[in-house]
Short mmCIF file of C-alpha atoms in Angstrom, two decimals:
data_model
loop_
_atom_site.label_atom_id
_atom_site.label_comp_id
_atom_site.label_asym_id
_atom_site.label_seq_id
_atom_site.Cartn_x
_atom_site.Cartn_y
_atom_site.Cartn_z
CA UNK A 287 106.20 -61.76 50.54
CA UNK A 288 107.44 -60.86 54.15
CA UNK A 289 110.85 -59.50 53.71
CA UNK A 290 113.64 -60.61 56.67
CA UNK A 291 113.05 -58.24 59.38
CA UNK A 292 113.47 -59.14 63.20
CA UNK A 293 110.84 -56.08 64.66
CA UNK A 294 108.49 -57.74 67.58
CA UNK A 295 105.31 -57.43 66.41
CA UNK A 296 101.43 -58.37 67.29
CA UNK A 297 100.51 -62.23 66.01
CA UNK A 298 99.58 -62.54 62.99
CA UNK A 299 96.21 -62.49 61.02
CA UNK A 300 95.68 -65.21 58.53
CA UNK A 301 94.63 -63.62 55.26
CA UNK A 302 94.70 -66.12 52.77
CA UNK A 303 92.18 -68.24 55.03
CA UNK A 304 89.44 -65.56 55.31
CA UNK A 305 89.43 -65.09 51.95
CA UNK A 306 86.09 -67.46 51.08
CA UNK A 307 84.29 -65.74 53.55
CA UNK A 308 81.49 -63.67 51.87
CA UNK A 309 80.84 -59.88 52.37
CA UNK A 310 77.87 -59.44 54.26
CA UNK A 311 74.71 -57.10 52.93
CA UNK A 312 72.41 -55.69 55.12
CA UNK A 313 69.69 -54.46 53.41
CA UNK A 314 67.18 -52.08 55.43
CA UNK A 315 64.14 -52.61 53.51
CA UNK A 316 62.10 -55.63 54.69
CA UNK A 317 60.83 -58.51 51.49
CA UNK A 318 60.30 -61.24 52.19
CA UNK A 319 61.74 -62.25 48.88
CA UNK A 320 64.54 -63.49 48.82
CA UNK A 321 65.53 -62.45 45.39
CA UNK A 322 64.56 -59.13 46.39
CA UNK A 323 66.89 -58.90 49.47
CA UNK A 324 70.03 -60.23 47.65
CA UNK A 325 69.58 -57.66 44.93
CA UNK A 326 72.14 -55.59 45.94
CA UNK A 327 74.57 -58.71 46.84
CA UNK A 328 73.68 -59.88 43.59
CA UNK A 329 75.37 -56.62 41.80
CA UNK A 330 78.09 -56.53 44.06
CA UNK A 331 78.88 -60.72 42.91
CA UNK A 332 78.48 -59.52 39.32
CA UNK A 333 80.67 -56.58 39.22
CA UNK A 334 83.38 -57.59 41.65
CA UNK A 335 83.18 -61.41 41.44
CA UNK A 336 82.89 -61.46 45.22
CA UNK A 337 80.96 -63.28 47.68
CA UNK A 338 78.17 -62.19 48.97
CA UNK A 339 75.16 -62.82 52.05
CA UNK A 340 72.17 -60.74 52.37
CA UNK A 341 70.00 -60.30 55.15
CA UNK A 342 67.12 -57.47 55.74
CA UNK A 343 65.95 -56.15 58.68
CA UNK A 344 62.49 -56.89 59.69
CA UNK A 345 59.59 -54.53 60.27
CA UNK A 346 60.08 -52.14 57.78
CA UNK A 347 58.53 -52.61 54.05
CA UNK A 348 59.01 -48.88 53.42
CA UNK A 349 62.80 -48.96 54.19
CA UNK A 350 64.33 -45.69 56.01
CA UNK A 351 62.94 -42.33 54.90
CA UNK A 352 62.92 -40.24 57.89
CA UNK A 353 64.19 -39.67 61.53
CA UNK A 354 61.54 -42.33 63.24
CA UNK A 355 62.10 -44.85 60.42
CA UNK A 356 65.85 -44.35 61.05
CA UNK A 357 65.50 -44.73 64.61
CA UNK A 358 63.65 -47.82 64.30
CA UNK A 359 66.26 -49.40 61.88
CA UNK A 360 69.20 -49.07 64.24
CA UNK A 361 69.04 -51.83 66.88
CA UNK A 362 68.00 -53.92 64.07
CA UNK A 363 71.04 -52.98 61.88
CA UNK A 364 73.18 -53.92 64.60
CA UNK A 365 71.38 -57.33 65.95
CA UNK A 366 71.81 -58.26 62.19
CA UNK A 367 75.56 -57.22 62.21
CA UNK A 368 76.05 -59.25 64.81
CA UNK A 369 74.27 -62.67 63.34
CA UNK A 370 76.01 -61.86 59.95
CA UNK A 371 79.73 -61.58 62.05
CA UNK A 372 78.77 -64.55 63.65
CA UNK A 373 78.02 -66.57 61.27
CA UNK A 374 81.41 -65.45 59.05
CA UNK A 375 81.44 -62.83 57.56
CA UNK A 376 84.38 -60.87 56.39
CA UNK A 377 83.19 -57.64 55.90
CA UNK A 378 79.76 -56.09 56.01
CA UNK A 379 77.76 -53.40 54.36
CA UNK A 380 74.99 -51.53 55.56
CA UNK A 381 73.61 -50.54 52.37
CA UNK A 382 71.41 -47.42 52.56
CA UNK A 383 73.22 -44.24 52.08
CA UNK A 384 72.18 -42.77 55.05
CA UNK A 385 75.00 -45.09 56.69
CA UNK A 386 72.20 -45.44 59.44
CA UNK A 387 73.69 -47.17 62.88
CA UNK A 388 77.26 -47.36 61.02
CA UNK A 389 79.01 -46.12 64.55
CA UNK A 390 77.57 -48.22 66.67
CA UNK A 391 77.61 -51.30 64.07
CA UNK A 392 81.53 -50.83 64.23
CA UNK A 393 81.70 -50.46 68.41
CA UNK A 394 79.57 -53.58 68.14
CA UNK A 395 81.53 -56.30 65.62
CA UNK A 396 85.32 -57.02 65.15
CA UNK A 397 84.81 -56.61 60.97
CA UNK A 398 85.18 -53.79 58.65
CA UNK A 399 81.90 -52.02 58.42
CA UNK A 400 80.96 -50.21 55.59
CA UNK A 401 78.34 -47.63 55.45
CA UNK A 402 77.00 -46.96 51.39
CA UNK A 403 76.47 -43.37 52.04
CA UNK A 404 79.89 -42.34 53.18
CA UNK A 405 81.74 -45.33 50.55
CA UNK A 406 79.87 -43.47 47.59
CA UNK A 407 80.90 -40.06 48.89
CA UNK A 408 84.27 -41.66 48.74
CA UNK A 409 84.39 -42.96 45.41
CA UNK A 410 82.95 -39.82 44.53
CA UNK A 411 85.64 -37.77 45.91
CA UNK A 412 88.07 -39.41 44.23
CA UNK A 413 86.40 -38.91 40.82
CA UNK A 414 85.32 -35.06 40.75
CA UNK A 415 85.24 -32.01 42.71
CA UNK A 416 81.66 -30.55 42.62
CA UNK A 417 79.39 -33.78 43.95
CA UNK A 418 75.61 -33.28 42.94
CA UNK A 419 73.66 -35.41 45.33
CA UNK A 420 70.64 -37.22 44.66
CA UNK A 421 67.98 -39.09 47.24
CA UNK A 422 65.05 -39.43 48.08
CA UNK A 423 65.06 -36.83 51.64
CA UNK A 424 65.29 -33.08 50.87
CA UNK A 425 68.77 -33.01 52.39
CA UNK A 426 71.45 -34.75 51.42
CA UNK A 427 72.17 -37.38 54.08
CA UNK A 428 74.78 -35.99 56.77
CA UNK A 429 76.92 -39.16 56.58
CA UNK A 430 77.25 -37.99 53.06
CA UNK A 431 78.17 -34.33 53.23
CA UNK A 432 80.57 -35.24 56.10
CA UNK A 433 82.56 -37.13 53.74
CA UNK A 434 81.69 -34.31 51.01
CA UNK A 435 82.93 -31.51 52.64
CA UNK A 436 83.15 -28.64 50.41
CA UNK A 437 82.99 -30.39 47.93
CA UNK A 438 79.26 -31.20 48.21
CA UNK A 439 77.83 -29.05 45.62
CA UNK A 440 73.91 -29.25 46.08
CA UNK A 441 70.86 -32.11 45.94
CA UNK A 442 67.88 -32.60 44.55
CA UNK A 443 65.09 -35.09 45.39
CA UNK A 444 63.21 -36.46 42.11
CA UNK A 445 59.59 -35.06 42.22
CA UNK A 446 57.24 -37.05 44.03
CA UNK A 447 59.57 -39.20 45.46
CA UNK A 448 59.77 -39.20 48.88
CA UNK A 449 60.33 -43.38 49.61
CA UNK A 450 62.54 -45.94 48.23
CA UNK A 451 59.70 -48.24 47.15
CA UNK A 452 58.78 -44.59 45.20
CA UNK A 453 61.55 -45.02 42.69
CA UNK A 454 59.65 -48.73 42.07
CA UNK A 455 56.65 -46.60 40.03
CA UNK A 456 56.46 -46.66 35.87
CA UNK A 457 57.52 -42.86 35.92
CA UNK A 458 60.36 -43.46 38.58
CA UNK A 459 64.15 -43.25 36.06
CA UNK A 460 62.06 -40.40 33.96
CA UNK A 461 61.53 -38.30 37.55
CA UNK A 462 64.95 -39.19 38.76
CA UNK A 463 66.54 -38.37 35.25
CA UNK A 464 64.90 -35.08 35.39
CA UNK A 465 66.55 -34.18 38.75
CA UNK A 466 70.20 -35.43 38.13
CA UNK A 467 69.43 -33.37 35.38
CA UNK A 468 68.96 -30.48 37.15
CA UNK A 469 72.22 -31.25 39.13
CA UNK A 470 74.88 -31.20 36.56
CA UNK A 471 72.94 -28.20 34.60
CA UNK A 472 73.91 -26.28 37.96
CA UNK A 473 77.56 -27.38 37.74
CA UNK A 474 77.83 -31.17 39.64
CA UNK A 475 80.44 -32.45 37.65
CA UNK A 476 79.94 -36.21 39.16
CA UNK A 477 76.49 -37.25 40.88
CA UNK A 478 75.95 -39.55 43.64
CA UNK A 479 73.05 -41.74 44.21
CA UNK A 480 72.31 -40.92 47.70
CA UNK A 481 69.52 -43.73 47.96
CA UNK A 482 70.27 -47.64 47.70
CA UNK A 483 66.98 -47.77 45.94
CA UNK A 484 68.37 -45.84 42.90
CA UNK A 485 70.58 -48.88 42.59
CA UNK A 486 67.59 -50.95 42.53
CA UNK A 487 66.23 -49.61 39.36
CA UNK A 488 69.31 -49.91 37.85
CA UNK A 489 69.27 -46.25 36.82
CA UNK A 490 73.17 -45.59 36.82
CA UNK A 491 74.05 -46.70 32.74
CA UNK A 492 70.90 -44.16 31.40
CA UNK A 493 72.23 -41.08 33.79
CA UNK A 494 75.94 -41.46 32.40
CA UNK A 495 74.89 -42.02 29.21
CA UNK A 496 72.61 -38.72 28.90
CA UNK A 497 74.59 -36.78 31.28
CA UNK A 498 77.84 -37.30 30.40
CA UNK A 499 79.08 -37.51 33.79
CA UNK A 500 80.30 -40.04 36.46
CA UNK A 501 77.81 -41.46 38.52
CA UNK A 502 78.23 -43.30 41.82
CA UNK A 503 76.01 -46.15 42.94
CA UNK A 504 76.21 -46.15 46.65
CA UNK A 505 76.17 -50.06 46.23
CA UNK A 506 78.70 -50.59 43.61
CA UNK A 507 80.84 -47.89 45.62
CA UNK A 508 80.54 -50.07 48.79
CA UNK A 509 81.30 -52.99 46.98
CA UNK A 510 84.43 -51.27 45.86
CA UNK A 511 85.48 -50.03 49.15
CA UNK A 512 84.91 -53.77 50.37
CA UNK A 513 86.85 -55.56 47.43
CA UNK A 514 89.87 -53.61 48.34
CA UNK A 515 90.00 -55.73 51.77
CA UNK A 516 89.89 -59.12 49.12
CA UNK A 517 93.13 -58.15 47.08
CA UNK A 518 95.69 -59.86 48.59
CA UNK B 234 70.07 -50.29 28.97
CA UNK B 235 68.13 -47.05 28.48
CA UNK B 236 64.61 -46.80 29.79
CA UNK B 237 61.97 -45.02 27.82
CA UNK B 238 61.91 -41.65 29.43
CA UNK B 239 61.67 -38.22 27.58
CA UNK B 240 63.26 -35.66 29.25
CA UNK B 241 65.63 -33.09 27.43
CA UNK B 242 68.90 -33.68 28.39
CA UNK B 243 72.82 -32.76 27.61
CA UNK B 244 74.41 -34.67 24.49
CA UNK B 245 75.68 -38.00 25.81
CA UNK B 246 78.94 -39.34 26.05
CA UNK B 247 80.27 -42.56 24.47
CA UNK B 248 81.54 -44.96 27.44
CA UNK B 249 81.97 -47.68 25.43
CA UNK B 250 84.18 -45.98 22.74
CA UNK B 251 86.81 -45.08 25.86
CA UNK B 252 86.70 -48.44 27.75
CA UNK B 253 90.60 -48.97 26.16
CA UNK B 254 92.30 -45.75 26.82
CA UNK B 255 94.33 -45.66 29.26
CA UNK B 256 94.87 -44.55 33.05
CA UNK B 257 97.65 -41.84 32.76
CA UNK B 258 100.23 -42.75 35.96
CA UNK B 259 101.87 -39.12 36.97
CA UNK B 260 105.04 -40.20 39.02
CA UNK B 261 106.59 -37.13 40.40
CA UNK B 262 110.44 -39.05 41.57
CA UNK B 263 112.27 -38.96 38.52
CA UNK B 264 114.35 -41.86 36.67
CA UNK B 265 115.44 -42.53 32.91
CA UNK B 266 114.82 -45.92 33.99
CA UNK B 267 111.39 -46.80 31.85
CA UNK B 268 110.84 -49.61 34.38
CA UNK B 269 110.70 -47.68 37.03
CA UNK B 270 108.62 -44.98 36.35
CA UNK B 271 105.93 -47.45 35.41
CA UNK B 272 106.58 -50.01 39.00
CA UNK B 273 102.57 -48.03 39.87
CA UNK B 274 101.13 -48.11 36.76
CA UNK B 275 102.71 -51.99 36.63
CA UNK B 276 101.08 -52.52 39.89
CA UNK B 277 97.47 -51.32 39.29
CA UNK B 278 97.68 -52.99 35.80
CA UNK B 279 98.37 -56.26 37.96
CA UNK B 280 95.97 -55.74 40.25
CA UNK B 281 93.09 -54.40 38.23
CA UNK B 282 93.62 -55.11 34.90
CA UNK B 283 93.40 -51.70 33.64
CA UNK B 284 95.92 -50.37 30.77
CA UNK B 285 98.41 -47.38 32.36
CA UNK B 286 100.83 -45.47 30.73
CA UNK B 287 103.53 -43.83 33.21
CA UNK B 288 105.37 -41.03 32.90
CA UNK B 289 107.61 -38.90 35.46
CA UNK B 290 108.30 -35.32 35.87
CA UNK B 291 111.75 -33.91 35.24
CA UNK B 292 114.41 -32.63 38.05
CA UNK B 293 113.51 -34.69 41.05
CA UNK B 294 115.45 -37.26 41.51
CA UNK B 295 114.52 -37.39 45.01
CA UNK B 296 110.82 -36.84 44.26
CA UNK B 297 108.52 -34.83 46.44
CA UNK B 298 109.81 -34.31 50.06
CA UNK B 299 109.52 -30.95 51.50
CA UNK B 300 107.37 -27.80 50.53
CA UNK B 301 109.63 -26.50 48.15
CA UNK B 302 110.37 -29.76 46.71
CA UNK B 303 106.22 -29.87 46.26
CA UNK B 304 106.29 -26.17 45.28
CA UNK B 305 108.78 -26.67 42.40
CA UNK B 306 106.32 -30.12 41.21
CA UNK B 307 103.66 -28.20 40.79
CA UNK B 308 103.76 -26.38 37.72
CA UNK B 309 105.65 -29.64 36.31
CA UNK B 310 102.40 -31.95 37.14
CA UNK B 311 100.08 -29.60 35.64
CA UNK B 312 102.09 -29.44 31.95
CA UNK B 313 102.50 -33.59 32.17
CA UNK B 314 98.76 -33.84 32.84
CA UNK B 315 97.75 -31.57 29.96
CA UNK B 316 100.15 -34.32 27.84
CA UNK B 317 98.63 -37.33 29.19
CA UNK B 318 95.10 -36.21 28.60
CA UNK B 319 96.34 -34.79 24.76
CA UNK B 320 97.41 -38.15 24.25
CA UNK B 321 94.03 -39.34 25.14
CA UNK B 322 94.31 -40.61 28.65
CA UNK B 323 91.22 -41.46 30.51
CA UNK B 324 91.89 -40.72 33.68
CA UNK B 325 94.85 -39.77 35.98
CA UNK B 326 96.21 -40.50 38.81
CA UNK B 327 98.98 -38.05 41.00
CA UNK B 328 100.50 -40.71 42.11
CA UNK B 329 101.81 -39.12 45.56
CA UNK B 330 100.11 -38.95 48.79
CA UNK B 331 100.42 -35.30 49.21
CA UNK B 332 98.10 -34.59 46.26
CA UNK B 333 100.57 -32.27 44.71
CA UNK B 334 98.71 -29.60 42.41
CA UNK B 335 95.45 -31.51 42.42
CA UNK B 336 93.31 -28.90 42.27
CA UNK B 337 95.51 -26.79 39.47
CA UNK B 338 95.20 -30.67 37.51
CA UNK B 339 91.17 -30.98 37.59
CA UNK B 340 91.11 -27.45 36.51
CA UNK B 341 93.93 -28.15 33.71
CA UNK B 342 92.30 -31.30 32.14
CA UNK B 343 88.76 -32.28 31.30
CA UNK B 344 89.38 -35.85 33.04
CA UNK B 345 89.02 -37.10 36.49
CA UNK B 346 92.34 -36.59 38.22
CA UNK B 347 92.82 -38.69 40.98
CA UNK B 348 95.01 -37.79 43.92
CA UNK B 349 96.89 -40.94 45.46
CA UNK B 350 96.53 -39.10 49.36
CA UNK B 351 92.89 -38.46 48.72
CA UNK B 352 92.21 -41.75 47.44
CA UNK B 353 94.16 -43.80 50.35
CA UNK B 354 92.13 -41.54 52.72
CA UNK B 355 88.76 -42.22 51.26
CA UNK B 356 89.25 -45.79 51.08
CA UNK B 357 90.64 -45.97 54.82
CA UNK B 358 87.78 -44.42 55.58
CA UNK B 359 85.70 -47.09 54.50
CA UNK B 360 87.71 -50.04 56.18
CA UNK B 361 88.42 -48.19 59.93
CA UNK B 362 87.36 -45.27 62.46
CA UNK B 363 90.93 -45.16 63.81
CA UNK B 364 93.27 -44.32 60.97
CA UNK B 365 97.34 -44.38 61.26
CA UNK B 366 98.97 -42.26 58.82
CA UNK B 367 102.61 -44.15 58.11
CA UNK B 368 104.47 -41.26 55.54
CA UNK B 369 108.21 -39.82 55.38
CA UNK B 370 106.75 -36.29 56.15
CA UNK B 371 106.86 -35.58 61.15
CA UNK B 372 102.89 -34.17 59.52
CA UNK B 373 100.88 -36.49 57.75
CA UNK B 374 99.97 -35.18 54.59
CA UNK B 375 96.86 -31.91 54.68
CA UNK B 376 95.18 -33.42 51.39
CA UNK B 377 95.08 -37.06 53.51
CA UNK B 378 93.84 -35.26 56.78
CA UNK B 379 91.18 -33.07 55.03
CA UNK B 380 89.48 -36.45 54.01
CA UNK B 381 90.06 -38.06 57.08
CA UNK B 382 88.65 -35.33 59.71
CA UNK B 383 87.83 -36.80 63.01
CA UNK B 384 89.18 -40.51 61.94
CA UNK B 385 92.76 -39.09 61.68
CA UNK B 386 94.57 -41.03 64.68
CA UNK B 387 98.27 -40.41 64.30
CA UNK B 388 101.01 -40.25 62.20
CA UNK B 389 104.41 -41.79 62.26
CA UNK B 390 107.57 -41.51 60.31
CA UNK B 391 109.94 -44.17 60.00
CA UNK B 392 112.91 -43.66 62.07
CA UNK B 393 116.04 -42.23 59.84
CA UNK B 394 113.76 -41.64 56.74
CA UNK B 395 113.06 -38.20 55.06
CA UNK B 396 112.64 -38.89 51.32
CA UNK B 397 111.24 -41.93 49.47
CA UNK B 398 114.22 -42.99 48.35
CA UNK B 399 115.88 -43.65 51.81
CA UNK B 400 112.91 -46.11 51.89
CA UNK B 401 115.09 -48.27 49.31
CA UNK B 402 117.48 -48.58 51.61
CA UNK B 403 118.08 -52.38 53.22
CA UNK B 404 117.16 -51.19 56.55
CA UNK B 405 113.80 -49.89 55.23
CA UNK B 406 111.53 -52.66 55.60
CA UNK B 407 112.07 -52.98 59.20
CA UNK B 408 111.68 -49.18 59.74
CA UNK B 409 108.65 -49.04 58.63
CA UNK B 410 107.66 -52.25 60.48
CA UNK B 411 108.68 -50.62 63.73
CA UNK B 412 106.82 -47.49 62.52
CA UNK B 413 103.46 -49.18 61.99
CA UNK B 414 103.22 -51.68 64.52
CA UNK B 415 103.43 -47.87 67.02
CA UNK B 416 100.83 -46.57 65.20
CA UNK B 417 98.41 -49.85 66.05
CA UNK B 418 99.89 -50.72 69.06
CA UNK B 419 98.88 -46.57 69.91
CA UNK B 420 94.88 -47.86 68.77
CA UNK B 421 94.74 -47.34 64.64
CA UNK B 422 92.60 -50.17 63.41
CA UNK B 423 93.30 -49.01 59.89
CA UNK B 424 96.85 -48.01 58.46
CA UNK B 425 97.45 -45.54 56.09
CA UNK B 426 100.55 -45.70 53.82
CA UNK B 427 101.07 -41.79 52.99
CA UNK B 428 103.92 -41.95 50.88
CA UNK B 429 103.95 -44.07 47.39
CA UNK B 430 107.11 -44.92 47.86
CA UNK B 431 106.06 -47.56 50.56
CA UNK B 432 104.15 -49.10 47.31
CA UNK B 433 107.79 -48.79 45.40
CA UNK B 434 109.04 -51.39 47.96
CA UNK B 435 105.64 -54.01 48.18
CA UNK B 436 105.35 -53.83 51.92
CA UNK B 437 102.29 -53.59 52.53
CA UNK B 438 101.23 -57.36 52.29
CA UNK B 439 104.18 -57.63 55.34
CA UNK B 440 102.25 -55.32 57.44
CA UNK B 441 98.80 -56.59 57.40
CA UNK B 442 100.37 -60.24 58.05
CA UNK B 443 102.33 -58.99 60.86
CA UNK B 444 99.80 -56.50 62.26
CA UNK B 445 96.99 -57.83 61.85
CA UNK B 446 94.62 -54.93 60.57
CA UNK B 447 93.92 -53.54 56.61
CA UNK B 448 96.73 -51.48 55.32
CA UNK B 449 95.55 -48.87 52.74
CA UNK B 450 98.28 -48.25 50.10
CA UNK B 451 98.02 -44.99 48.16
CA UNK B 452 98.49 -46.33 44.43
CA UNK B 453 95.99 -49.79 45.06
CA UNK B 454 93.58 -46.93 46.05
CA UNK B 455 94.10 -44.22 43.63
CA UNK B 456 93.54 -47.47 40.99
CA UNK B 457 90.50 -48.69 42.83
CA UNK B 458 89.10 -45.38 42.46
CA UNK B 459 90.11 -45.48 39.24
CA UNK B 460 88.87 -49.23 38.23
CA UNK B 461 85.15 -47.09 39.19
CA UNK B 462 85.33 -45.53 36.21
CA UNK B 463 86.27 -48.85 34.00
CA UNK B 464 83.02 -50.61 35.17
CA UNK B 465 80.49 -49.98 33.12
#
């Protein structure tokens, strides 16, 4: 509804045209199934009613769990940015909460960029004011606490889990239950998954339910961050 | 969907029961004018289809504008709050970009309290590295810069205004227009509305046509942060 005003201004974007054009997902675990890739596109669709492509990077089964898997991921991150920006997309998430390549994804496409880690630490902000942290690395992902600040309150890493595809075993929500546990017993007053994986196992419902607290998916908060953009 | 696991945990907390109470708007300009004091709630009712109930504080006619003007809200915020939530209020959103006694409101009330400047910032952060802070204030607002850190680019004020209301005068459209396009045309990919005022008058959806880049307003995001909570 552009009011009369006469100030000279850049040309215009077209919204309303860009508005069919999915968000894209960039997942940093390699499958080659591709039911398995668009899991997280798949949650974002059903919760936000938005659009979604996913695409994985390839090369790395075990996802990103340390500084040489990170490394590794980075280039490919960005290659895949650039295919997915190509080929239309709107807006695109790298979703692992480590936000891995997230600067130099933004220096390299002309779309929003949205890194999980720092979206859920977000979300989280805006919901409470002692963040427990949860993930699979000892320390909470930098990305993370940056957006934190001191408002990060601690983290925990559920026992024996030390990889995404970890979270996949029989005993994975009891472990991870037991540590967000252990988080809001120590005063977190809202937890944040700090692993995409955790969204994976569709853990989120049982920790709110027995903790009583709110819990941020790094997906779901990405999502979120990315369906602002698609409001009109 | 609760997964067999056996770990002692805190009594849990019924989300279901709460899904209809509503999102308790705190407007801090005052009016007798019903209407008006709900034009945010109205909006992120619209927009999300959440249920808000508004209410204002008393003695500001010309809202929130200066520190003493923020000083004298404070204690006034708090008390509302402590109604809201009484009356069974789910959440609640400040709904000024300064964040005016956010801290004194999480400590007052057992519900998330979400600041309006805290919530544009996080969500800016997820959309742009280069933020422009657009607010009636020569200093963009701490609580918005805390969040920000290094992606604070600038801040503007429109020429000739000083409170939110001067923003309803006819000339205010274009002011802010001016305003905005310096802040891009000075490198901010992102735009940051820091007063909720600039909501009061719908401009934003003028901005990003004419500019071109995603225009965070402060009451869309404190109710996207918000909507988190509604998911499920």
């Amino acid at each position: 509804m552009p009011s009369p005003v006469s100030v000279p201004v850049p040309v215009p974007a077209s919204a309303s045209a860009a508005s069919a054009r999915p968000i894209g997902v960039i997942r940093v675990l390699t499958s080659e199934d591709p039911a398995a890739v668009a899991t997280h596109g798949t949650a974002i669709e059903e919760r936000y009613g938005l659009p979604t492509v996913s695409r994985c990077i390839p090369g790395q089964p075990h996802g990103i769990h340390d500084d040489d898997s990170e490394a590794r991921a980075e280039p490919k991150i960005v290659d895949l940015a650039r295919e997915l920006a190509d080929a239309g997309a709107r807006t695109l998430i790298i979703s692992c909460a480590a936000d891995p390549a997230l600067q130099k994804t933004r220096q390299a496409v002309g779309i929003p960029v949205i890194g999980a880690g720092s979206a859920a630490a977000a979300v989280a902000l805006g919901l409470g004011r002692r963040v427990g942290v949860l993930g699979i690395r000892d320390e909470a992902p930098p990305a993370v606490c940056a957006v934190l600040g001191d408002h990060f309150a601690a983290s925990a890493r559920p026992d024996g889990v030390h990889r995404t595809t970890d979270l996949l075993a029989p005993e994975g929500p009891a472990v991870v239950l037991e540590a967000a546990a252990g988080l809001v017993a120590s005063g977190a007053d809202t937890l944040l998954l700090a692993c995409t994986g955790l969204n994976t196992i569709g853990i989120r419902p049982l920790l709110e339910e027995r903790l009583g607290v709110p819990v941020v998916d790094p997906v779901l908060a990405a999502g979120l961050l990315a369906s602002y953009a698609y409001g009109g």
